[in-house]
mmCIF file of C-alpha atoms in Angstrom:
data_model
loop_
_atom_site.group_PDB
_atom_site.id
_atom_site.type_symbol
_atom_site.label_atom_id
_atom_site.label_comp_id
_atom_site.label_asym_id
_atom_site.label_seq_id
_atom_site.Cartn_x
_atom_site.Cartn_y
_atom_site.Cartn_z
ATOM 1 C CA MET A 1 -13.894 30.902 -24.958
ATOM 2 C CA ARG A 2 -14.365 27.987 -26.346
ATOM 3 C CA PHE A 3 -14.289 26.548 -22.179
ATOM 4 C CA LEU A 4 -16.108 29.393 -21.044
ATOM 5 C CA LYS A 5 -19.216 28.450 -23.485
ATOM 6 C CA ILE A 6 -18.643 25.029 -22.223
ATOM 7 C CA VAL A 7 -18.738 25.619 -18.359
ATOM 8 C CA PHE A 8 -21.929 28.049 -19.473
ATOM 9 C CA ASP A 9 -23.796 25.015 -21.180
ATOM 10 C CA PHE A 10 -22.981 22.858 -17.950
ATOM 11 C CA TYR A 11 -23.850 25.369 -16.465
ATOM 12 C CA LEU A 12 -27.420 25.896 -17.885
ATOM 13 C CA ASN A 13 -28.117 21.855 -18.959
ATOM 14 C CA ALA A 14 -26.709 20.459 -15.091
ATOM 15 C CA SER A 15 -30.100 23.115 -14.352
ATOM 16 C CA ILE A 16 -27.978 25.106 -12.021
ATOM 17 C CA HIS A 17 -29.134 27.872 -13.364
ATOM 18 C CA VAL A 18 -33.271 27.340 -12.681
ATOM 19 C CA ALA A 19 -32.044 26.352 -8.889
ATOM 20 C CA PHE A 20 -30.808 29.721 -8.692
ATOM 21 C CA ALA A 21 -34.287 31.297 -9.767
ATOM 22 C CA VAL A 22 -35.608 28.757 -7.111
ATOM 23 C CA PHE A 23 -33.208 29.634 -4.576
ATOM 24 C CA ALA A 24 -34.187 33.149 -5.468
ATOM 25 C CA PHE A 25 -37.895 32.952 -5.039
ATOM 26 C CA LEU A 26 -37.467 30.765 -1.838
ATOM 27 C CA LYS A 27 -35.161 34.359 -0.847
ATOM 28 C CA ILE A 28 -38.177 36.464 -1.265
ATOM 29 C CA THR A 29 -40.598 34.912 0.532
ATOM 30 C CA GLU A 30 -38.104 35.356 3.553
ATOM 31 C CA ILE A 31 -37.838 39.213 3.459
ATOM 32 C CA TYR A 32 -41.502 39.549 2.602
ATOM 33 C CA PHE A 33 -41.590 37.492 5.644
ATOM 34 C CA ASN A 34 -38.940 38.156 7.825
ATOM 35 C CA LEU A 35 -38.120 33.886 8.022
ATOM 36 C CA PRO A 36 -34.388 33.860 9.318
ATOM 37 C CA PHE A 37 -32.216 32.478 8.253
ATOM 38 C CA ASN A 38 -31.990 28.785 7.623
ATOM 39 C CA GLN A 39 -29.345 27.245 5.835
ATOM 40 C CA ASP A 40 -30.455 23.891 5.681
ATOM 41 C CA LEU A 41 -33.950 24.296 3.979
ATOM 42 C CA ASP A 42 -32.411 26.600 1.802
ATOM 43 C CA TYR A 43 -29.508 23.708 0.950
ATOM 44 C CA PHE A 44 -31.829 21.337 0.539
ATOM 45 C CA ILE A 45 -34.019 22.948 -2.215
ATOM 46 C CA PHE A 46 -31.545 24.514 -4.008
ATOM 47 C CA PHE A 47 -29.879 20.446 -4.417
ATOM 48 C CA GLY A 48 -33.466 19.468 -4.805
ATOM 49 C CA THR A 49 -33.955 21.744 -7.478
ATOM 50 C CA ILE A 50 -31.334 20.740 -9.157
ATOM 51 C CA THR A 51 -32.105 16.698 -8.900
ATOM 52 C CA GLY A 52 -36.086 16.973 -9.990
ATOM 53 C CA TYR A 53 -35.309 18.715 -12.910
ATOM 54 C CA ASN A 54 -32.226 16.852 -14.103
ATOM 55 C CA PHE A 55 -34.554 13.947 -13.235
ATOM 56 C CA VAL A 56 -37.188 15.260 -15.063
ATOM 57 C CA LYS A 57 -35.586 15.717 -18.148
ATOM 58 C CA TYR A 58 -32.649 12.921 -18.807
ATOM 59 C CA ALA A 59 -34.211 10.311 -16.877
ATOM 60 C CA GLY A 60 -36.268 8.905 -20.587
ATOM 61 C CA VAL A 61 -32.783 9.574 -22.178
ATOM 62 C CA ALA A 62 -30.544 7.835 -20.365
ATOM 63 C CA ARG A 63 -32.880 4.772 -19.908
ATOM 64 C CA LEU A 64 -33.499 4.524 -23.945
ATOM 65 C CA HIS A 65 -29.645 5.558 -24.606
ATOM 66 C CA HIS A 66 -27.411 4.556 -21.303
ATOM 67 C CA ARG A 67 -24.610 3.146 -23.711
ATOM 68 C CA SER A 68 -24.091 5.867 -25.739
ATOM 69 C CA LEU A 69 -24.363 8.366 -23.415
ATOM 70 C CA THR A 70 -23.081 11.551 -24.749
ATOM 71 C CA ASP A 71 -19.659 12.540 -22.530
ATOM 72 C CA SER A 72 -21.612 15.780 -21.499
ATOM 73 C CA LEU A 73 -24.780 13.976 -20.081
ATOM 74 C CA LYS A 74 -22.555 11.202 -18.013
ATOM 75 C CA VAL A 75 -20.924 14.361 -16.245
ATOM 76 C CA ILE A 76 -24.291 15.750 -15.307
ATOM 77 C CA GLN A 77 -25.692 12.038 -14.361
ATOM 78 C CA VAL A 78 -22.624 12.268 -12.043
ATOM 79 C CA PHE A 79 -23.108 15.846 -10.720
ATOM 80 C CA SER A 80 -27.038 15.183 -10.593
ATOM 81 C CA LEU A 81 -25.994 11.816 -7.909
ATOM 82 C CA ILE A 82 -23.883 14.215 -6.028
ATOM 83 C CA CYS A 83 -26.986 16.578 -6.175
ATOM 84 C CA PHE A 84 -29.198 14.418 -5.344
ATOM 85 C CA LEU A 85 -26.240 13.027 -1.780
ATOM 86 C CA LEU A 86 -26.084 16.464 -0.515
ATOM 87 C CA MET A 87 -30.624 17.003 -0.998
ATOM 88 C CA CYS A 88 -30.424 13.459 1.306
ATOM 89 C CA TYR A 89 -27.586 15.101 3.891
ATOM 90 C CA TYR A 90 -29.910 18.236 4.396
ATOM 91 C CA ALA A 91 -32.859 16.373 4.360
ATOM 92 C CA CYS A 92 -31.766 15.372 7.565
ATOM 93 C CA LYS A 93 -30.923 18.474 9.213
ATOM 94 C CA ILE A 94 -34.177 20.091 8.457
ATOM 95 C CA LYS A 95 -37.724 19.519 10.595
ATOM 96 C CA VAL A 96 -39.729 16.416 9.710
ATOM 97 C CA GLU A 97 -43.284 18.719 9.246
ATOM 98 C CA THR A 98 -41.265 20.373 6.759
ATOM 99 C CA LEU A 99 -40.476 16.994 4.542
ATOM 100 C CA ILE A 100 -43.890 16.110 5.243
ATOM 101 C CA ILE A 101 -45.048 18.969 3.276
ATOM 102 C CA SER A 102 -42.675 18.564 0.599
ATOM 103 C CA ILE A 103 -43.691 14.986 -0.192
ATOM 104 C CA PRO A 104 -47.141 16.367 -2.440
ATOM 105 C CA PHE A 105 -44.885 18.225 -4.643
ATOM 106 C CA ASN A 106 -42.265 15.677 -4.992
ATOM 107 C CA ILE A 107 -44.628 13.060 -5.576
ATOM 108 C CA LEU A 108 -45.566 15.678 -8.748
ATOM 109 C CA THR A 109 -42.202 15.891 -9.659
ATOM 110 C CA ILE A 110 -41.849 12.113 -10.213
ATOM 111 C CA LEU A 111 -45.267 12.027 -12.105
ATOM 112 C CA TYR A 112 -44.073 14.953 -14.080
ATOM 113 C CA ALA A 113 -41.573 12.566 -15.640
ATOM 114 C CA VAL A 114 -42.355 9.003 -14.680
ATOM 115 C CA PRO A 115 -45.044 7.336 -17.201
ATOM 116 C CA PHE A 116 -47.987 5.771 -15.256
ATOM 117 C CA LEU A 117 -51.676 6.674 -17.350
ATOM 118 C CA SER A 118 -52.852 4.738 -20.226
ATOM 119 C CA GLY A 119 -51.214 1.839 -20.100
ATOM 120 C CA LEU A 120 -47.809 3.612 -18.435
ATOM 121 C CA ALA A 121 -46.965 5.412 -21.610
ATOM 122 C CA LYS A 122 -47.815 9.125 -20.050
ATOM 123 C CA ASN A 123 -46.706 10.968 -17.853
ATOM 124 C CA LEU A 124 -48.739 14.262 -16.556
ATOM 125 C CA ARG A 125 -46.407 15.916 -18.684
ATOM 126 C CA GLN A 126 -47.665 14.698 -21.851
ATOM 127 C CA ILE A 127 -51.677 16.075 -21.126
ATOM 128 C CA SER A 128 -52.564 18.799 -21.852
ATOM 129 C CA TYR A 129 -51.955 22.419 -20.072
ATOM 130 C CA LEU A 130 -50.626 20.512 -16.549
ATOM 131 C CA LYS A 131 -47.116 21.152 -17.770
ATOM 132 C CA VAL A 132 -47.727 24.570 -16.714
ATOM 133 C CA ILE A 133 -50.179 23.875 -13.892
ATOM 134 C CA ILE A 134 -47.416 21.591 -12.051
ATOM 135 C CA VAL A 135 -44.446 22.765 -12.436
ATOM 136 C CA ALA A 136 -46.272 26.725 -11.550
ATOM 137 C CA PHE A 137 -47.484 24.780 -8.337
ATOM 138 C CA VAL A 138 -44.335 22.300 -7.388
ATOM 139 C CA TRP A 139 -42.423 26.075 -7.434
ATOM 140 C CA ALA A 140 -44.327 27.994 -5.345
ATOM 141 C CA GLY A 141 -44.800 25.055 -3.192
ATOM 142 C CA PHE A 142 -41.039 24.579 -2.221
ATOM 143 C CA THR A 143 -40.601 28.414 -2.313
ATOM 144 C CA VAL A 144 -43.322 29.468 -0.409
ATOM 145 C CA LEU A 145 -45.272 27.266 1.727
ATOM 146 C CA LEU A 146 -42.178 24.725 3.027
ATOM 147 C CA PRO A 147 -40.272 27.987 4.923
ATOM 148 C CA LEU A 148 -43.206 29.018 5.774
ATOM 149 C CA GLU A 149 -43.337 25.822 7.665
ATOM 150 C CA ASP A 150 -40.230 25.621 8.943
ATOM 151 C CA ALA A 151 -40.368 28.623 10.596
ATOM 152 C CA GLU A 152 -44.095 27.135 11.446
ATOM 153 C CA VAL A 153 -45.979 30.582 10.766
ATOM 154 C CA SER A 154 -49.503 29.636 10.227
ATOM 155 C CA VAL A 155 -51.209 30.034 6.833
ATOM 156 C CA ASP A 156 -53.271 33.195 6.746
ATOM 157 C CA VAL A 157 -54.132 35.752 3.980
ATOM 158 C CA ASN A 158 -51.079 36.863 3.381
ATOM 159 C CA THR A 159 -49.874 33.208 2.960
ATOM 160 C CA ILE A 160 -53.079 32.669 0.298
ATOM 161 C CA ILE A 161 -52.076 35.792 -1.086
ATOM 162 C CA THR A 162 -47.730 35.157 -1.816
ATOM 163 C CA PHE A 163 -48.470 31.582 -2.741
ATOM 164 C CA SER A 164 -51.096 32.684 -6.280
ATOM 165 C CA GLN A 165 -48.959 35.171 -6.767
ATOM 166 C CA ARG A 166 -45.837 32.763 -7.015
ATOM 167 C CA PHE A 167 -47.856 30.413 -8.977
ATOM 168 C CA LEU A 168 -49.405 33.094 -11.419
ATOM 169 C CA LEU A 169 -45.393 34.596 -11.936
ATOM 170 C CA VAL A 170 -44.163 30.879 -12.280
ATOM 171 C CA VAL A 171 -47.375 30.163 -15.264
ATOM 172 C CA VAL A 172 -45.848 33.196 -17.152
ATOM 173 C CA LEU A 173 -42.485 32.445 -16.531
ATOM 174 C CA ILE A 174 -43.110 29.470 -18.338
ATOM 175 C CA LEU A 175 -45.122 30.708 -21.459
ATOM 176 C CA PRO A 176 -42.155 32.060 -23.152
ATOM 177 C CA PHE A 177 -40.229 28.357 -22.692
ATOM 178 C CA ASP A 178 -44.102 27.165 -24.416
ATOM 179 C CA ILE A 179 -43.940 29.515 -26.923
ATOM 180 C CA ARG A 180 -40.592 28.306 -28.221
ATOM 181 C CA ASP A 181 -41.879 24.830 -27.786
ATOM 182 C CA VAL A 182 -44.736 25.450 -30.401
ATOM 183 C CA LYS A 183 -42.065 23.861 -33.335
ATOM 184 C CA TYR A 184 -40.750 21.001 -31.218
ATOM 185 C CA ASP A 185 -43.546 19.565 -29.016
ATOM 186 C CA ALA A 186 -45.466 17.002 -30.374
ATOM 187 C CA ILE A 187 -49.640 17.739 -32.001
ATOM 188 C CA SER A 188 -51.105 15.747 -28.990
ATOM 189 C CA LEU A 189 -49.344 17.758 -26.654
ATOM 190 C CA GLN A 190 -52.111 21.123 -26.474
ATOM 191 C CA THR A 191 -49.809 23.856 -24.790
ATOM 192 C CA ILE A 192 -51.074 27.082 -24.249
ATOM 193 C CA PRO A 193 -49.330 29.138 -27.446
ATOM 194 C CA LYS A 194 -50.663 25.552 -29.534
ATOM 195 C CA LYS A 195 -54.107 25.797 -28.545
ATOM 196 C CA ILE A 196 -54.831 29.599 -28.242
ATOM 197 C CA GLY A 197 -51.554 31.233 -30.480
ATOM 198 C CA VAL A 198 -48.413 32.992 -28.996
ATOM 199 C CA ASN A 199 -50.223 37.201 -29.352
ATOM 200 C CA GLN A 200 -53.386 35.207 -27.545
ATOM 201 C CA THR A 201 -50.602 33.625 -25.362
ATOM 202 C CA LYS A 202 -49.198 36.869 -24.607
ATOM 203 C CA ARG A 203 -52.053 38.401 -23.945
ATOM 204 C CA LEU A 204 -52.807 35.647 -20.820
ATOM 205 C CA GLY A 205 -49.592 36.346 -19.606
ATOM 206 C CA LEU A 206 -50.316 39.785 -19.536
ATOM 207 C CA LEU A 207 -53.891 39.031 -17.876
ATOM 208 C CA LEU A 208 -51.998 37.216 -14.889
ATOM 209 C CA LEU A 209 -49.004 39.516 -14.458
ATOM 210 C CA ILE A 210 -52.011 42.367 -13.330
ATOM 211 C CA LEU A 211 -53.825 39.713 -10.952
ATOM 212 C CA SER A 212 -50.092 39.616 -10.110
ATOM 213 C CA LEU A 213 -49.624 43.384 -9.175
ATOM 214 C CA ILE A 214 -52.728 43.189 -7.626
ATOM 215 C CA LEU A 215 -51.659 40.640 -5.009
ATOM 216 C CA GLU A 216 -48.588 42.662 -4.084
ATOM 217 C CA TYR A 217 -50.295 45.624 -3.212
ATOM 218 C CA LEU A 218 -53.049 42.785 -1.357
ATOM 219 C CA PHE A 219 -49.922 41.954 1.001
ATOM 220 C CA PRO A 220 -48.848 44.309 3.802
ATOM 221 C CA SER A 221 -45.300 45.959 2.680
ATOM 222 C CA SER A 222 -43.719 49.144 2.132
ATOM 223 C CA ASN A 223 -42.365 51.005 -1.236
ATOM 224 C CA ARG A 224 -39.016 49.306 -0.350
ATOM 225 C CA LEU A 225 -40.401 46.035 -0.826
ATOM 226 C CA ASN A 226 -43.077 47.275 -4.069
ATOM 227 C CA THR A 227 -40.046 48.992 -6.196
ATOM 228 C CA PRO A 228 -38.234 46.499 -6.828
ATOM 229 C CA PHE A 229 -41.659 44.372 -7.602
ATOM 230 C CA MET A 230 -42.623 46.804 -10.013
ATOM 231 C CA LEU A 231 -38.914 47.153 -12.121
ATOM 232 C CA PHE A 232 -38.927 42.657 -12.366
ATOM 233 C CA PHE A 233 -42.898 42.916 -13.432
ATOM 234 C CA PHE A 234 -41.643 45.674 -16.199
ATOM 235 C CA LEU A 235 -38.477 43.221 -16.967
ATOM 236 C CA VAL A 236 -41.209 40.363 -17.203
ATOM 237 C CA ILE A 237 -43.176 42.564 -19.434
ATOM 238 C CA ILE A 238 -40.703 43.373 -22.125
ATOM 239 C CA PHE A 239 -39.371 39.400 -21.797
ATOM 240 C CA LEU A 240 -42.704 38.129 -22.693
ATOM 241 C CA MET A 241 -43.674 40.436 -25.757
ATOM 242 C CA ARG A 242 -40.429 39.945 -26.638
ATOM 243 C CA SER A 243 -41.146 36.192 -26.568
ATOM 244 C CA LYS A 244 -41.029 34.624 -30.753
ATOM 245 C CA ILE A 245 -41.020 31.057 -31.945
ATOM 246 C CA GLU A 246 -37.751 31.627 -32.986
ATOM 247 C CA GLN A 247 -35.755 32.708 -30.446
ATOM 248 C CA SER A 248 -32.120 32.572 -29.324
ATOM 249 C CA LYS A 249 -30.679 29.858 -28.120
ATOM 250 C CA TYR A 250 -30.184 31.281 -24.177
ATOM 251 C CA TYR A 251 -33.863 33.799 -24.298
ATOM 252 C CA SER A 252 -35.978 31.556 -21.935
ATOM 253 C CA SER A 253 -32.832 29.667 -21.094
ATOM 254 C CA PHE A 254 -31.016 31.995 -19.305
ATOM 255 C CA TRP A 255 -32.852 35.562 -19.091
ATOM 256 C CA VAL A 256 -36.223 34.651 -18.809
ATOM 257 C CA GLU A 257 -34.961 32.459 -15.983
ATOM 258 C CA LEU A 258 -32.525 35.230 -14.378
ATOM 259 C CA LEU A 259 -35.401 37.521 -13.513
ATOM 260 C CA PRO A 260 -36.741 36.334 -10.487
ATOM 261 C CA ILE A 261 -32.506 36.163 -9.440
ATOM 262 C CA ILE A 262 -32.845 39.935 -10.633
ATOM 263 C CA TRP A 263 -35.891 40.371 -8.508
ATOM 264 C CA TRP A 264 -34.008 39.683 -5.138
ATOM 265 C CA LEU A 265 -30.817 41.511 -6.209
ATOM 266 C CA PHE A 266 -33.037 44.199 -6.452
ATOM 267 C CA LEU A 267 -34.817 43.846 -3.073
ATOM 268 C CA LEU A 268 -30.841 43.654 -1.682
ATOM 269 C CA GLY A 269 -30.164 46.699 -2.920
ATOM 270 C CA PHE A 270 -33.097 49.024 -1.891
ATOM 271 C CA LEU A 271 -33.548 47.194 1.445
ATOM 272 C CA ASN A 272 -29.656 47.721 1.914
ATOM 273 C CA PHE A 273 -29.985 51.554 0.917
#
């Protein structure tokens, strides 16, 4: 059991789970727009997510404590390097135009972690409310705009609807994390729960979910797509409303991030039924 816990914790701490969540959103876009399977792009985004998230999470720690890194963090560093090399490999196999579209999102990811404001002591993550907006924007960009650009699908109303819905959904999925982190975040970091309170944050999340529901039915699709979304929609409501400051270790980091994967599996199940 101890070995399984070590493996599971590595799965979460090395950002493999969040990479699968991003991958699931990517596959959902492919299903909604009937895009062909693109292994190179899918793997580029999957390994890029691991690389980006581990850079954001551990770059500062490694810089400050490089001589006394724990064994687990050293393993994550090596794993991240392997994922970075794989990302570069698949980057060489996708279209140049797709890589160009990804540049703004890559820059935002770097600026999210690297200080460049106020005398190089502040990054985008430390600017009030910008954290949730940047993460949602980057997720929506990589899982909606990149696959559509790569498949040469022109930007139209459906693209805007899907991008907007994806942005709203990611914002909502971040809220349980922000609620959990209220007791850890610095006073200067004014997250949504810190500014308006936990209950108001849940109400805001519910409003954003309703907007995403409206967008779902503005997209021309069949019940075979709408029904899985409704199941996902109600699961998100449940997890959002049950979020609290004192939550279990895996509530947000595993169960909340599992929800996009569940939506994708629902879609596969209904389409193959």
